[in-house]
Short mmCIF file of the C-alpha atoms (twelve columns), coordinates in Angstrom:
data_MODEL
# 
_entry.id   MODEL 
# 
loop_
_atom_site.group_PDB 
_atom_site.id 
_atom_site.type_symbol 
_atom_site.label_atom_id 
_atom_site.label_alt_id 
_atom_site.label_comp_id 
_atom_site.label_asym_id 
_atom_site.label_seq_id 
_atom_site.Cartn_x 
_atom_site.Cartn_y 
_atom_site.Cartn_z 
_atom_site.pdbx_PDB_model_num 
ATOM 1  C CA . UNK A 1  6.896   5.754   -16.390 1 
ATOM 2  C CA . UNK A 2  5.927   2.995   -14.052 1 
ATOM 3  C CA . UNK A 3  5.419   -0.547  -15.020 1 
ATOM 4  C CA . UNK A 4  2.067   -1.187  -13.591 1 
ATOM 5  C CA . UNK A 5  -0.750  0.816   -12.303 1 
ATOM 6  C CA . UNK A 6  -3.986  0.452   -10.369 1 
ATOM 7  C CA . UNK A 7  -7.300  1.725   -9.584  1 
ATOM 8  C CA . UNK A 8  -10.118 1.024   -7.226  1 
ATOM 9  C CA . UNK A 9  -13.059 0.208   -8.959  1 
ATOM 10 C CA . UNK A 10 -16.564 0.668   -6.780  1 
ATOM 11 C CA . UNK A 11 -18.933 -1.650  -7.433  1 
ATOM 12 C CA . UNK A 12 -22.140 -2.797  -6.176  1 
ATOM 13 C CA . UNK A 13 -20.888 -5.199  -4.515  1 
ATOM 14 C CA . UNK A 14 -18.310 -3.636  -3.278  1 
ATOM 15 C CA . UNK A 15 -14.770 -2.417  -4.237  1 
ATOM 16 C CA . UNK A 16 -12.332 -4.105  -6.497  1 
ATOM 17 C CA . UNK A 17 -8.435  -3.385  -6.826  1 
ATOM 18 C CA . UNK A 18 -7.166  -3.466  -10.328 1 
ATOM 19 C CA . UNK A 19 -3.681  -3.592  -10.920 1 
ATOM 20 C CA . UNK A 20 -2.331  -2.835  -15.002 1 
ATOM 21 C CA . UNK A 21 0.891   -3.038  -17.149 1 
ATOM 22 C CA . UNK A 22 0.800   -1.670  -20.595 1 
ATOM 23 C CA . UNK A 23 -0.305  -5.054  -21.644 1 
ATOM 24 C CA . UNK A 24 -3.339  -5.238  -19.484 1 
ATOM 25 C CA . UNK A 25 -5.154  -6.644  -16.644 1 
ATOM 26 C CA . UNK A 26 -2.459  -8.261  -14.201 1 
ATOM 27 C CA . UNK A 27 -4.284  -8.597  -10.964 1 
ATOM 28 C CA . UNK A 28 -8.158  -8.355  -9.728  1 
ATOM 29 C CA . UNK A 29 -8.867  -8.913  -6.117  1 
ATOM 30 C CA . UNK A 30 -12.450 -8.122  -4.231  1 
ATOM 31 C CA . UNK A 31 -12.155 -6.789  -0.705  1 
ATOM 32 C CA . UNK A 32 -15.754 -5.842  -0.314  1 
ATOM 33 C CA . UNK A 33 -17.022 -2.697  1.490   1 
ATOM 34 C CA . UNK A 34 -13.839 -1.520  2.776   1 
ATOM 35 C CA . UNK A 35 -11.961 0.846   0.265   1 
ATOM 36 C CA . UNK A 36 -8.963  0.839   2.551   1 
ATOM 37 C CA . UNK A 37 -8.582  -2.569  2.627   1 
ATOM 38 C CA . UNK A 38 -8.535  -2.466  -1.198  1 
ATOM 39 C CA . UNK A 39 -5.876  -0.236  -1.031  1 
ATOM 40 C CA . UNK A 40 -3.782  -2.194  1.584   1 
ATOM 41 C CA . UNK A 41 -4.888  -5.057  -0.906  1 
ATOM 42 C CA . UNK A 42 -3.157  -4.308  -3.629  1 
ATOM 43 C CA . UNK A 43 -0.645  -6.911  -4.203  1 
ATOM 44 C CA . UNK A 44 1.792   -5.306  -6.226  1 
ATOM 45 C CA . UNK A 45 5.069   -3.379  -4.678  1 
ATOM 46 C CA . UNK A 46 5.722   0.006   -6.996  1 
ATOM 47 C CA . UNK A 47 2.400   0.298   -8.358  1 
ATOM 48 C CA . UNK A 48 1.171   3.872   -8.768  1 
ATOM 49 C CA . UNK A 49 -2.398  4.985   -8.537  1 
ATOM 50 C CA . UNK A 50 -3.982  5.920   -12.209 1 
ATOM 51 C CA . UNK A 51 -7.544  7.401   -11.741 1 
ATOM 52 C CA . UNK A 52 -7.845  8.245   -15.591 1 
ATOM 53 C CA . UNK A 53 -6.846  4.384   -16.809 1 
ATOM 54 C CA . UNK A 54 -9.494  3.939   -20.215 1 
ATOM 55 C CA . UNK A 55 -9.361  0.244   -19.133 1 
ATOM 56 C CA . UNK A 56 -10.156 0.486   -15.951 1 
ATOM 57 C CA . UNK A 57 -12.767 2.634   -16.501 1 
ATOM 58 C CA . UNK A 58 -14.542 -0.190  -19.337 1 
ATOM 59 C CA . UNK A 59 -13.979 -2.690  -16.938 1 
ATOM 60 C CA . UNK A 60 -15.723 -1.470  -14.571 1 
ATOM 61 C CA . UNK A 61 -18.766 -0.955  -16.792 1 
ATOM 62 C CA . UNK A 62 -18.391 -4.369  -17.265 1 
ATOM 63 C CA . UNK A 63 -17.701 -5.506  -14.249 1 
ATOM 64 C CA . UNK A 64 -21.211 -3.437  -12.998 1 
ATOM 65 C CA . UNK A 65 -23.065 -5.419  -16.081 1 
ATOM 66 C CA . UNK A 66 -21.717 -8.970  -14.905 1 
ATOM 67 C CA . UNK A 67 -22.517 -7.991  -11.322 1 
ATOM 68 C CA . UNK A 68 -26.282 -7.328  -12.255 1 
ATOM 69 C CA . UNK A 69 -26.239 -10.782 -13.403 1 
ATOM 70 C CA . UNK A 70 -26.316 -10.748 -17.836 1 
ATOM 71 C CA . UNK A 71 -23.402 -12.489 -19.560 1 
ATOM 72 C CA . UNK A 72 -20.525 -9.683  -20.123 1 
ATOM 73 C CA . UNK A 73 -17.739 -10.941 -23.053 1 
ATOM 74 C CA . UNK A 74 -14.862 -9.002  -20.716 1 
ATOM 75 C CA . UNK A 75 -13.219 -7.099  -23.476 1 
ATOM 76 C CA . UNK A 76 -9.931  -5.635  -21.762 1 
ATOM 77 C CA . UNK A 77 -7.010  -7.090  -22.158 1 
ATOM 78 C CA . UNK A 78 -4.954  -9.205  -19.732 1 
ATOM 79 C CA . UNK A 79 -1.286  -9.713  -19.139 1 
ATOM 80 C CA . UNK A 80 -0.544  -13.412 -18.460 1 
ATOM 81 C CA . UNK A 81 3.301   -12.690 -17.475 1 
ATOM 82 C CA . UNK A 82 3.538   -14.285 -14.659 1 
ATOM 83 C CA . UNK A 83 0.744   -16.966 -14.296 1 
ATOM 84 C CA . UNK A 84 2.368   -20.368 -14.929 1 
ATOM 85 C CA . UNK A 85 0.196   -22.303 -17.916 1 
ATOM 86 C CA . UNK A 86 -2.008  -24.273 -15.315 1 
ATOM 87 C CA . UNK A 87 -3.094  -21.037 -13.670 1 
ATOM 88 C CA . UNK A 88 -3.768  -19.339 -17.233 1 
ATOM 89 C CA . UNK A 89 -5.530  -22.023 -18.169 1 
ATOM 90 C CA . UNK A 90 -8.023  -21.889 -15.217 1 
ATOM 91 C CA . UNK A 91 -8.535  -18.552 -15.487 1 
ATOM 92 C CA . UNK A 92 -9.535  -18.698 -19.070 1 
ATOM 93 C CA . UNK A 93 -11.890 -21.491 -18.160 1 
ATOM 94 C CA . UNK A 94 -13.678 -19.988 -15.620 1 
ATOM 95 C CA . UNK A 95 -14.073 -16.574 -17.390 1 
# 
């Protein structure tokens, strides 16, 4: 089994690279109309593709919802290994 996943999520405003551990959300990046580019994107080295991820698939419904414009409270999980506490705490502010 491989530490971390990902999935391209389409969007309406284009596509969205995903990347997961089995504690959640590690990585979101945007790379707008280009699907290639999302997967060239994807910043993570021995990631495996996972088209049938459960989170993935609620976070895009979410994502879609927030993209529309109405307040989404983003209910998957995220994985802060990694982020030093300055960066975690910016994130959590601006989400």
């Amino acid at each position: 089994m491989h530490d971390k996943t990902f999935t391209i999520i389409a969007t309406k405003w284009g596509y969205m690279g995903s990347v997961w551990t089995p504690l959640g959300l590690w990585e979101l990046g945007w790379f707008g109309n280009d699907r290639a580019a999302a997967l060239a994107g994807i910043n993570s080295v021995g990631a495996v593709e996972s088209e049938a991820d459960e989170r993935a698939i609620e976070l895009k419904r979410e994502l879609n919802i927030y993209l529309q414009g109405f307040p989404v409270d983003f209910a998957v999980p995220i994985d802060w290994r990694g982020y030093t506490p300055f960066q975690r705490q910016v994130l959590q502010y601006t989400a």
